[in-house]
PDB file of C-alpha atoms in Angstrom:
ATOM      1  CA  MET F   1      69.939 -89.911 -41.259  1.00 40.00           C
ATOM      2  CA  LEU F   2      72.683 -88.046 -39.398  1.00 45.00           C
ATOM      3  CA  LYS F   3      71.663 -84.850 -37.639  1.00 54.00           C
ATOM      4  CA  THR F   4      73.557 -81.650 -38.464  1.00 53.00           C
ATOM      5  CA  ASN F   5      75.749 -81.707 -35.342  1.00 57.00           C
ATOM      6  CA  GLN F   6      76.579 -85.388 -35.932  1.00 57.00           C
ATOM      7  CA  MET F   7      77.544 -84.602 -39.519  1.00 53.00           C
ATOM      8  CA  THR F   8      79.849 -81.772 -38.470  1.00 54.00           C
ATOM      9  CA  GLN F   9      81.499 -83.891 -35.754  1.00 55.00           C
ATOM     10  CA  HIS F  10      82.095 -86.705 -38.253  1.00 55.00           C
ATOM     11  CA  PHE F  11      83.518 -84.248 -40.791  1.00 51.00           C
ATOM     12  CA  ALA F  12      85.824 -82.656 -38.201  1.00 53.00           C
ATOM     13  CA  THR F  13      87.400 -85.971 -37.239  1.00 55.00           C
ATOM     14  CA  SER F  14      87.709 -87.565 -40.674  1.00 65.00           C
ATOM     15  CA  ALA F  15      88.423 -84.868 -43.255  1.00 77.00           C
ATOM     16  CA  PRO F  16      91.611 -82.970 -44.118  1.00 87.00           C
ATOM     17  CA  THR F  17      91.805 -79.193 -44.355  1.00 93.00           C
ATOM     18  CA  LEU F  18      90.760 -77.934 -47.771  1.00 96.00           C
ATOM     19  CA  THR F  19      93.099 -75.220 -49.069  1.00 97.00           C
ATOM     20  CA  VAL F  20      92.805 -73.401 -52.388  1.00 98.00           C
ATOM     21  CA  PHE F  21      94.386 -70.404 -54.076  1.00 98.00           C
ATOM     22  CA  VAL F  22      92.218 -67.805 -55.808  1.00 98.00           C
ATOM     23  CA  GLU F  23      93.620 -67.360 -59.321  1.00 98.00           C
ATOM     24  CA  GLY F  24      90.860 -65.304 -60.922  1.00 98.00           C
ATOM     25  CA  ILE F  25      87.609 -63.548 -60.029  1.00 98.00           C
ATOM     26  CA  GLY F  26      84.597 -62.567 -62.110  1.00 98.00           C
ATOM     27  CA  LEU F  27      81.857 -60.301 -60.776  1.00 98.00           C
ATOM     28  CA  LEU F  28      78.709 -58.823 -62.280  1.00 98.00           C
ATOM     29  CA  GLY F  29      75.649 -57.397 -60.588  1.00 97.00           C
ATOM     30  CA  PRO F  30      73.684 -54.235 -59.789  1.00 97.00           C
ATOM     31  CA  GLY F  31      76.231 -51.406 -59.911  1.00 96.00           C
ATOM     32  CA  LEU F  32      79.098 -53.932 -60.189  1.00 97.00           C
ATOM     33  CA  SER F  33      80.499 -54.303 -63.695  1.00 94.00           C
ATOM     34  CA  GLY F  34      83.525 -56.511 -63.122  1.00 96.00           C
ATOM     35  CA  TRP F  35      86.060 -57.426 -60.463  1.00 98.00           C
ATOM     36  CA  ASN F  36      88.657 -54.752 -61.251  1.00 95.00           C
ATOM     37  CA  GLN F  37      86.007 -52.038 -61.568  1.00 94.00           C
ATOM     38  CA  SER F  38      84.333 -53.049 -58.291  1.00 96.00           C
ATOM     39  CA  ARG F  39      87.313 -53.498 -55.972  1.00 95.00           C
ATOM     40  CA  ALA F  40      87.258 -49.885 -54.766  1.00 95.00           C
ATOM     41  CA  GLN F  41      83.576 -50.194 -53.830  1.00 95.00           C
ATOM     42  CA  LEU F  42      84.236 -53.403 -51.904  1.00 96.00           C
ATOM     43  CA  GLN F  43      87.238 -51.793 -50.174  1.00 94.00           C
ATOM     44  CA  GLY F  44      85.065 -48.860 -49.141  1.00 91.00           C
ATOM     45  CA  SER F  45      87.294 -46.300 -50.864  1.00 91.00           C
ATOM     46  CA  MET F  46      84.555 -45.501 -53.386  1.00 92.00           C
ATOM     47  CA  PRO F  47      80.816 -45.305 -52.610  1.00 91.00           C
ATOM     48  CA  TYR F  48      78.667 -48.071 -54.000  1.00 94.00           C
ATOM     49  CA  GLN F  49      75.815 -46.911 -56.221  1.00 92.00           C
ATOM     50  CA  THR F  50      73.217 -49.457 -57.245  1.00 92.00           C
ATOM     51  CA  ALA F  51      72.071 -49.684 -60.868  1.00 94.00           C
ATOM     52  CA  ARG F  52      70.492 -52.365 -63.016  1.00 94.00           C
ATOM     53  CA  SER F  53      72.879 -55.143 -64.011  1.00 95.00           C
ATOM     54  CA  ILE F  54      74.222 -54.769 -67.535  1.00 91.00           C
ATOM     55  CA  LEU F  55      74.536 -58.167 -69.197  1.00 93.00           C
ATOM     56  CA  PRO F  56      76.863 -58.319 -72.218  1.00 89.00           C
ATOM     57  CA  LEU F  57      76.061 -60.392 -75.273  1.00 86.00           C
ATOM     58  CA  PRO F  58      77.757 -63.823 -75.108  1.00 87.00           C
ATOM     59  CA  MET F  59      79.954 -63.259 -78.174  1.00 86.00           C
ATOM     60  CA  ALA F  60      81.896 -66.481 -77.513  1.00 86.00           C
ATOM     61  CA  LEU F  61      78.792 -68.461 -78.521  1.00 88.00           C
ATOM     62  CA  PRO F  62      77.966 -69.300 -82.150  1.00 82.00           C
ATOM     63  CA  PRO F  63      75.194 -67.051 -83.577  1.00 86.00           C
ATOM     64  CA  ALA F  64      72.405 -69.636 -83.191  1.00 81.00           C
ATOM     65  CA  GLU F  65      73.165 -70.292 -79.523  1.00 84.00           C
ATOM     66  CA  ARG F  66      73.719 -66.575 -78.897  1.00 86.00           C
ATOM     67  CA  ARG F  67      70.156 -65.818 -80.008  1.00 82.00           C
ATOM     68  CA  ARG F  68      68.785 -68.368 -77.537  1.00 82.00           C
ATOM     69  CA  ALA F  69      70.870 -67.172 -74.582  1.00 81.00           C
ATOM     70  CA  GLY F  70      68.906 -65.505 -71.803  1.00 84.00           C
ATOM     71  CA  ALA F  71      70.045 -63.552 -68.757  1.00 88.00           C
ATOM     72  CA  VAL F  72      71.260 -66.594 -66.858  1.00 91.00           C
ATOM     73  CA  VAL F  73      73.584 -67.607 -69.709  1.00 92.00           C
ATOM     74  CA  ARG F  74      74.807 -64.066 -70.260  1.00 93.00           C
ATOM     75  CA  VAL F  75      75.795 -63.539 -66.634  1.00 96.00           C
ATOM     76  CA  SER F  76      77.396 -66.988 -66.333  1.00 95.00           C
ATOM     77  CA  LEU F  77      79.527 -66.605 -69.441  1.00 96.00           C
ATOM     78  CA  ALA F  78      80.524 -63.018 -68.623  1.00 96.00           C
ATOM     79  CA  ILE F  79      81.801 -63.766 -65.126  1.00 98.00           C
ATOM     80  CA  GLY F  80      83.295 -67.128 -66.121  1.00 97.00           C
ATOM     81  CA  GLN F  81      85.299 -65.571 -68.944  1.00 97.00           C
ATOM     82  CA  GLU F  82      86.471 -62.732 -66.688  1.00 98.00           C
ATOM     83  CA  ALA F  83      87.711 -65.137 -64.010  1.00 98.00           C
ATOM     84  CA  VAL F  84      89.419 -67.512 -66.459  1.00 98.00           C
ATOM     85  CA  THR F  85      91.114 -64.672 -68.349  1.00 97.00           C
ATOM     86  CA  ALA F  86      92.506 -63.310 -65.078  1.00 97.00           C
ATOM     87  CA  SER F  87      93.804 -66.749 -64.103  1.00 97.00           C
ATOM     88  CA  GLY F  88      95.733 -67.244 -67.337  1.00 97.00           C
ATOM     89  CA  LEU F  89      94.454 -70.828 -67.531  1.00 97.00           C
ATOM     90  CA  GLN F  90      92.781 -72.549 -70.466  1.00 97.00           C
ATOM     91  CA  ALA F  91      89.004 -72.532 -70.139  1.00 96.00           C
ATOM     92  CA  SER F  92      88.538 -75.759 -72.086  1.00 96.00           C
ATOM     93  CA  LEU F  93      90.585 -77.731 -69.534  1.00 96.00           C
ATOM     94  CA  LEU F  94      88.911 -76.468 -66.363  1.00 98.00           C
ATOM     95  CA  PRO F  95      86.352 -78.618 -64.542  1.00 97.00           C
ATOM     96  CA  SER F  96      83.471 -76.432 -63.426  1.00 98.00           C
ATOM     97  CA  VAL F  97      80.899 -76.116 -60.661  1.00 98.00           C
ATOM     98  CA  PHE F  98      77.720 -74.140 -61.374  1.00 97.00           C
ATOM     99  CA  SER F  99      75.498 -73.126 -58.476  1.00 97.00           C
ATOM    100  CA  SER F 100      72.215 -71.197 -58.521  1.00 95.00           C
ATOM    101  CA  SER F 101      69.286 -70.882 -56.142  1.00 93.00           C
ATOM    102  CA  SER F 102      66.661 -70.687 -58.884  1.00 86.00           C
ATOM    103  CA  GLY F 103      68.213 -71.158 -62.322  1.00 84.00           C
ATOM    104  CA  ASP F 104      66.692 -69.179 -65.193  1.00 83.00           C
ATOM    105  CA  ALA F 105      63.943 -67.235 -63.413  1.00 78.00           C
ATOM    106  CA  ILE F 106      62.773 -65.331 -66.491  1.00 81.00           C
ATOM    107  CA  ASN F 107      62.485 -68.527 -68.521  1.00 78.00           C
ATOM    108  CA  CYS F 108      60.483 -70.120 -65.692  1.00 79.00           C
ATOM    109  CA  HIS F 109      58.120 -67.129 -65.756  1.00 74.00           C
ATOM    110  CA  GLU F 110      57.635 -67.424 -69.535  1.00 79.00           C
ATOM    111  CA  ILE F 111      56.843 -71.145 -69.327  1.00 81.00           C
ATOM    112  CA  CYS F 112      54.341 -70.591 -66.507  1.00 80.00           C
ATOM    113  CA  SER F 113      52.718 -67.755 -68.487  1.00 79.00           C
ATOM    114  CA  ALA F 114      52.366 -69.999 -71.537  1.00 80.00           C
ATOM    115  CA  LEU F 115      50.854 -72.837 -69.495  1.00 83.00           C
ATOM    116  CA  ALA F 116      48.372 -70.410 -67.918  1.00 85.00           C
ATOM    117  CA  SER F 117      47.254 -69.031 -71.287  1.00 82.00           C
ATOM    118  CA  SER F 118      44.694 -70.382 -73.744  1.00 80.00           C
ATOM    119  CA  ASP F 119      47.527 -71.349 -76.122  1.00 80.00           C
ATOM    120  CA  ARG F 120      49.610 -73.719 -74.025  1.00 76.00           C
ATOM    121  CA  LEU F 121      52.280 -74.393 -76.620  1.00 76.00           C
ATOM    122  CA  ILE F 122      55.796 -73.902 -75.268  1.00 75.00           C
ATOM    123  CA  SER F 123      58.698 -72.770 -77.421  1.00 75.00           C
ATOM    124  CA  PRO F 124      61.383 -75.476 -77.821  1.00 73.00           C
ATOM    125  CA  THR F 125      63.947 -72.850 -76.825  1.00 73.00           C
ATOM    126  CA  ARG F 126      62.063 -72.207 -73.573  1.00 71.00           C
ATOM    127  CA  PHE F 127      61.985 -75.932 -72.836  1.00 65.00           C
ATOM    128  CA  HIS F 128      65.679 -76.274 -73.710  1.00 66.00           C
ATOM    129  CA  ASN F 129      66.642 -73.415 -71.374  1.00 72.00           C
ATOM    130  CA  SER F 130      64.461 -74.663 -68.513  1.00 72.00           C
ATOM    131  CA  VAL F 131      66.908 -77.335 -67.327  1.00 74.00           C
ATOM    132  CA  HIS F 132      69.095 -76.375 -64.377  1.00 75.00           C
ATOM    133  CA  ASN F 133      72.319 -77.188 -66.239  1.00 83.00           C
ATOM    134  CA  ALA F 134      71.578 -74.909 -69.220  1.00 85.00           C
ATOM    135  CA  SER F 135      74.325 -72.437 -68.273  1.00 87.00           C
ATOM    136  CA  SER F 136      76.811 -75.253 -67.893  1.00 90.00           C
ATOM    137  CA  GLY F 137      75.970 -76.489 -71.371  1.00 89.00           C
ATOM    138  CA  TYR F 138      76.350 -73.057 -72.930  1.00 89.00           C
ATOM    139  CA  TRP F 139      79.679 -72.635 -71.105  1.00 93.00           C
ATOM    140  CA  SER F 140      80.921 -75.914 -72.558  1.00 93.00           C
ATOM    141  CA  ILE F 141      79.935 -74.743 -76.048  1.00 90.00           C
ATOM    142  CA  SER F 142      81.548 -71.311 -75.676  1.00 92.00           C
ATOM    143  CA  SER F 143      84.812 -72.666 -74.231  1.00 93.00           C
ATOM    144  CA  ALA F 144      84.953 -75.926 -76.233  1.00 92.00           C
ATOM    145  CA  SER F 145      85.260 -77.686 -72.892  1.00 93.00           C
ATOM    146  CA  MET F 146      84.955 -81.439 -72.439  1.00 93.00           C
ATOM    147  CA  ALA F 147      85.880 -81.244 -68.741  1.00 94.00           C
ATOM    148  CA  SER F 148      83.469 -82.379 -66.038  1.00 95.00           C
ATOM    149  CA  SER F 149      80.788 -79.974 -64.824  1.00 95.00           C
ATOM    150  CA  SER F 150      78.751 -80.205 -61.618  1.00 95.00           C
ATOM    151  CA  VAL F 151      75.501 -78.237 -61.279  1.00 95.00           C
ATOM    152  CA  LEU F 152      74.093 -77.543 -57.815  1.00 95.00           C
ATOM    153  CA  CYS F 153      71.067 -75.924 -56.238  1.00 93.00           C
ATOM    154  CA  ALA F 154      70.670 -75.342 -52.508  1.00 93.00           C
ATOM    155  CA  HIS F 155      68.134 -72.493 -52.392  1.00 93.00           C
ATOM    156  CA  ASP F 156      69.570 -69.615 -50.347  1.00 95.00           C
ATOM    157  CA  ALA F 157      72.633 -71.715 -49.418  1.00 96.00           C
ATOM    158  CA  SER F 158      73.684 -72.148 -53.046  1.00 97.00           C
ATOM    159  CA  PHE F 159      76.837 -70.002 -52.958  1.00 98.00           C
ATOM    160  CA  SER F 160      78.365 -71.758 -49.953  1.00 97.00           C
ATOM    161  CA  ALA F 161      77.299 -75.162 -51.281  1.00 97.00           C
ATOM    162  CA  GLY F 162      79.013 -74.389 -54.578  1.00 98.00           C
ATOM    163  CA  LEU F 163      82.152 -73.118 -52.834  1.00 98.00           C
ATOM    164  CA  LEU F 164      82.348 -76.226 -50.659  1.00 97.00           C
ATOM    165  CA  GLU F 165      81.934 -78.468 -53.725  1.00 97.00           C
ATOM    166  CA  ALA F 166      84.555 -76.572 -55.742  1.00 98.00           C
ATOM    167  CA  MET F 167      87.114 -76.547 -52.918  1.00 98.00           C
ATOM    168  CA  THR F 168      86.562 -80.274 -52.370  1.00 96.00           C
ATOM    169  CA  GLN F 169      87.145 -81.000 -56.059  1.00 97.00           C
ATOM    170  CA  VAL F 170      90.335 -78.924 -56.051  1.00 98.00           C
ATOM    171  CA  ALA F 171      91.661 -80.810 -53.019  1.00 96.00           C
ATOM    172  CA  VAL F 172      90.682 -84.288 -54.233  1.00 95.00           C
ATOM    173  CA  GLU F 173      91.624 -83.942 -57.896  1.00 96.00           C
ATOM    174  CA  GLN F 174      94.563 -81.561 -57.344  1.00 97.00           C
ATOM    175  CA  THR F 175      93.494 -79.467 -60.311  1.00 97.00           C
ATOM    176  CA  ALA F 176      92.117 -75.969 -60.801  1.00 98.00           C
ATOM    177  CA  VAL F 177      88.308 -75.663 -60.805  1.00 98.00           C
ATOM    178  CA  LEU F 178      86.007 -72.895 -62.020  1.00 98.00           C
ATOM    179  CA  LEU F 179      83.094 -71.975 -59.730  1.00 98.00           C
ATOM    180  CA  ILE F 180      80.224 -69.966 -61.238  1.00 98.00           C
ATOM    181  CA  ALA F 181      77.463 -68.872 -58.834  1.00 98.00           C
ATOM    182  CA  TYR F 182      74.579 -66.823 -60.216  1.00 97.00           C
ATOM    183  CA  ASP F 183      70.958 -65.801 -59.782  1.00 96.00           C
ATOM    184  CA  THR F 184      68.411 -63.996 -61.952  1.00 93.00           C
ATOM    185  CA  ASP F 185      65.288 -62.141 -60.901  1.00 92.00           C
ATOM    186  CA  TYR F 186      61.692 -63.226 -61.438  1.00 87.00           C
ATOM    187  CA  PRO F 187      59.076 -60.959 -63.046  1.00 86.00           C
ATOM    188  CA  GLU F 188      55.695 -60.681 -61.311  1.00 88.00           C
ATOM    189  CA  PRO F 189      53.756 -62.568 -60.057  1.00 89.00           C
ATOM    190  CA  LEU F 190      56.568 -64.948 -59.040  1.00 85.00           C
ATOM    191  CA  ARG F 191      58.622 -61.983 -57.868  1.00 89.00           C
ATOM    192  CA  SER F 192      56.189 -61.417 -54.998  1.00 89.00           C
ATOM    193  CA  VAL F 193      57.051 -64.832 -53.511  1.00 89.00           C
ATOM    194  CA  ARG F 194      60.726 -64.925 -54.578  1.00 92.00           C
ATOM    195  CA  PRO F 195      61.768 -61.242 -54.545  1.00 90.00           C
ATOM    196  CA  LEU F 196      65.265 -61.351 -56.032  1.00 93.00           C
ATOM    197  CA  PRO F 197      65.910 -57.750 -57.147  1.00 94.00           C
ATOM    198  CA  ASP F 198      68.270 -58.296 -60.088  1.00 95.00           C
ATOM    199  CA  THR F 199      70.746 -60.591 -61.855  1.00 96.00           C
ATOM    200  CA  PHE F 200      74.006 -61.258 -60.008  1.00 97.00           C
ATOM    201  CA  GLY F 201      76.998 -63.567 -60.403  1.00 97.00           C
ATOM    202  CA  ILE F 202      80.401 -64.427 -58.917  1.00 98.00           C
ATOM    203  CA  ALA F 203      82.984 -66.630 -60.631  1.00 98.00           C
ATOM    204  CA  LEU F 204      86.163 -67.976 -59.048  1.00 98.00           C
ATOM    205  CA  VAL F 205      89.083 -69.947 -60.446  1.00 98.00           C
ATOM    206  CA  LEU F 206      90.447 -71.967 -57.528  1.00 98.00           C
ATOM    207  CA  ALA F 207      93.731 -73.890 -57.717  1.00 98.00           C
ATOM    208  CA  PRO F 208      95.538 -76.373 -55.449  1.00 98.00           C
ATOM    209  CA  ARG F 209      98.844 -74.464 -55.622  1.00 97.00           C
ATOM    210  CA  GLY F 210      99.716 -70.793 -55.649  1.00 94.00           C
ATOM    211  CA  SER F 211     101.176 -68.856 -58.562  1.00 95.00           C
ATOM    212  CA  GLU F 212     102.346 -65.336 -59.373  1.00 95.00           C
ATOM    213  CA  ARG F 213      98.705 -64.557 -60.197  1.00 96.00           C
ATOM    214  CA  SER F 214      97.274 -65.795 -56.874  1.00 97.00           C
ATOM    215  CA  LEU F 215      95.083 -63.238 -55.128  1.00 97.00           C
ATOM    216  CA  ALA F 216      94.361 -65.065 -51.868  1.00 98.00           C
ATOM    217  CA  ARG F 217      94.582 -68.370 -50.010  1.00 98.00           C
ATOM    218  CA  TRP F 218      91.382 -69.844 -48.584  1.00 98.00           C
ATOM    219  CA  SER F 219      91.043 -72.809 -46.242  1.00 97.00           C
ATOM    220  CA  LEU F 220      88.223 -74.806 -44.690  1.00 97.00           C
ATOM    221  CA  ALA F 221      89.452 -76.426 -41.484  1.00 94.00           C
ATOM    222  CA  PRO F 222      87.379 -79.465 -40.419  1.00 92.00           C
ATOM    223  CA  ALA F 223      87.174 -78.434 -36.772  1.00 90.00           C
ATOM    224  CA  THR F 224      86.023 -74.864 -37.432  1.00 91.00           C
ATOM    225  CA  CYS F 225      84.514 -74.520 -40.926  1.00 95.00           C
ATOM    226  CA  PHE F 226      80.944 -75.196 -39.795  1.00 95.00           C
ATOM    227  CA  SER F 227      80.002 -72.451 -37.373  1.00 94.00           C
ATOM    228  CA  SER F 228      77.001 -71.118 -35.473  1.00 93.00           C
ATOM    229  CA  THR F 229      78.511 -67.622 -35.600  1.00 93.00           C
ATOM    230  CA  ALA F 230      76.441 -65.082 -37.519  1.00 94.00           C
ATOM    231  CA  ALA F 231      77.518 -64.485 -41.117  1.00 96.00           C
ATOM    232  CA  ASP F 232      79.730 -61.487 -41.827  1.00 96.00           C
ATOM    233  CA  GLY F 233      77.961 -58.459 -43.250  1.00 96.00           C
ATOM    234  CA  LEU F 234      79.165 -55.471 -45.253  1.00 96.00           C
ATOM    235  CA  ALA F 235      79.591 -51.990 -43.796  1.00 93.00           C
ATOM    236  CA  ASP F 236      78.003 -50.260 -46.788  1.00 94.00           C
ATOM    237  CA  ALA F 237      74.238 -50.441 -46.249  1.00 95.00           C
ATOM    238  CA  ALA F 238      73.409 -50.775 -49.952  1.00 95.00           C
ATOM    239  CA  LEU F 239      75.985 -53.529 -50.498  1.00 97.00           C
ATOM    240  CA  GLU F 240      74.719 -55.309 -47.389  1.00 97.00           C
ATOM    241  CA  GLN F 241      71.177 -55.171 -48.745  1.00 96.00           C
ATOM    242  CA  LEU F 242      72.457 -56.670 -51.997  1.00 97.00           C
ATOM    243  CA  ARG F 243      74.235 -59.446 -50.073  1.00 98.00           C
ATOM    244  CA  LYS F 244      71.102 -60.306 -48.133  1.00 97.00           C
ATOM    245  CA  SER F 245      68.667 -60.129 -51.048  1.00 96.00           C
ATOM    246  CA  ILE F 246      70.396 -62.342 -53.660  1.00 96.00           C
ATOM    247  CA  PRO F 247      71.743 -65.788 -52.668  1.00 97.00           C
ATOM    248  CA  ALA F 248      74.736 -65.641 -55.045  1.00 97.00           C
ATOM    249  CA  ALA F 249      75.727 -62.316 -53.440  1.00 98.00           C
ATOM    250  CA  ARG F 250      76.311 -64.077 -50.099  1.00 98.00           C
ATOM    251  CA  GLY F 251      79.879 -64.493 -51.381  1.00 98.00           C
ATOM    252  CA  LEU F 252      80.583 -60.725 -51.336  1.00 98.00           C
ATOM    253  CA  PRO F 253      82.315 -60.772 -47.904  1.00 98.00           C
ATOM    254  CA  LEU F 254      84.906 -63.168 -49.371  1.00 98.00           C
ATOM    255  CA  LEU F 255      85.515 -60.830 -52.300  1.00 98.00           C
ATOM    256  CA  ARG F 256      85.782 -57.919 -49.885  1.00 97.00           C
ATOM    257  CA  SER F 257      88.519 -59.781 -47.990  1.00 97.00           C
ATOM    258  CA  VAL F 258      90.440 -60.209 -51.258  1.00 98.00           C
ATOM    259  CA  ALA F 259      90.026 -56.526 -52.132  1.00 97.00           C
ATOM    260  CA  LEU F 260      91.342 -55.533 -48.682  1.00 96.00           C
ATOM    261  CA  GLN F 261      94.035 -58.259 -48.670  1.00 95.00           C
ATOM    262  CA  GLY F 262      92.532 -59.359 -45.403  1.00 94.00           C
ATOM    263  CA  GLN F 263      93.649 -62.174 -43.129  1.00 96.00           C
ATOM    264  CA  GLY F 264      91.525 -64.076 -40.647  1.00 96.00           C
ATOM    265  CA  GLU F 265      88.087 -65.660 -40.864  1.00 97.00           C
ATOM    266  CA  VAL F 266      85.153 -64.821 -43.121  1.00 98.00           C
ATOM    267  CA  VAL F 267      81.805 -66.358 -42.153  1.00 98.00           C
ATOM    268  CA  LEU F 268      79.301 -66.939 -44.944  1.00 98.00           C
ATOM    269  CA  ASP F 269      75.594 -67.716 -44.823  1.00 96.00           C
ATOM    270  CA  TYR F 270      74.950 -71.424 -45.391  1.00 97.00           C
ATOM    271  CA  LEU F 271      72.230 -73.557 -43.796  1.00 95.00           C
ATOM    272  CA  GLU F 272      69.859 -72.566 -41.016  1.00 90.00           C
ATOM    273  CA  ASN F 273      71.900 -72.084 -37.826  1.00 90.00           C
ATOM    274  CA  LEU F 274      75.006 -73.367 -39.642  1.00 95.00           C
ATOM    275  CA  GLN F 275      77.374 -70.991 -41.396  1.00 97.00           C
ATOM    276  CA  LEU F 276      80.540 -71.654 -43.403  1.00 97.00           C
ATOM    277  CA  ALA F 277      83.708 -70.184 -41.872  1.00 97.00           C
ATOM    278  CA  VAL F 278      86.545 -69.669 -44.364  1.00 98.00           C
ATOM    279  CA  GLN F 279      90.102 -68.915 -43.275  1.00 97.00           C
ATOM    280  CA  VAL F 280      91.544 -66.255 -45.586  1.00 98.00           C
ATOM    281  CA  ALA F 281      95.021 -64.865 -46.206  1.00 97.00           C
ATOM    282  CA  PRO F 282      96.511 -62.621 -48.906  1.00 96.00           C
ATOM    283  CA  CYS F 283      99.067 -63.829 -51.440  1.00 89.00           C
ATOM    284  CA  ARG F 284     100.454 -60.410 -52.370  1.00 69.00           C
TER     285      ARG F 284
END
């Protein structure tokens, strides 16, 4: 097996630069109720105030599926629909990448509680929602999509892993791709060993070419995209705590660069001693 430094050297000499254009953004989390509503907080022009995440009902689902949808489905569909609507593209035609560090944490808790009880029967709905691609399936139902969907998990590196996968698909297939990265919080006792504080999600529509809707241009250059430089933080202490405490929130520095129309390099948490350095530039 190749060591990390061997992998990065091989990548740097054999791969082209990956460049995408950000066509739409979805955002939902503690005190963050959408991309447009949250831009001022990310810019620093309005103070960030934390509050429990408010998860809307997934009205795009048929009634039967809507009743079975838990927090992980609600956040995924909410941010996915926000990003796709902003992009002006057709949801049913977009390939997707779903990435989560833990999947449906509440559902996992309920299954464990049932197995630890005297009545060990598990609800079929709980079993159905326990698979890691549950959100992807519900998205396909809500958007009538038959496009391909990749579902990833890389523990705390899940956001960067999902971004790398989505950007690669955009470059290889030369088509727009929807990235949905999300996490939900565990109740006790699992919360004590995996203390995610709340539900959080980021969705991005990434395209191979720019348009009048493009918000930013992002690139991963083979020689520089894997870095030992420390990940970028956020100046607001509460936002920085959010970034550090929920894996999906590790993408907030990228969203901050879009809000500020920044240009340069944004370094994201990825693997141990190996960060992901994204070159960013505004389109407006």
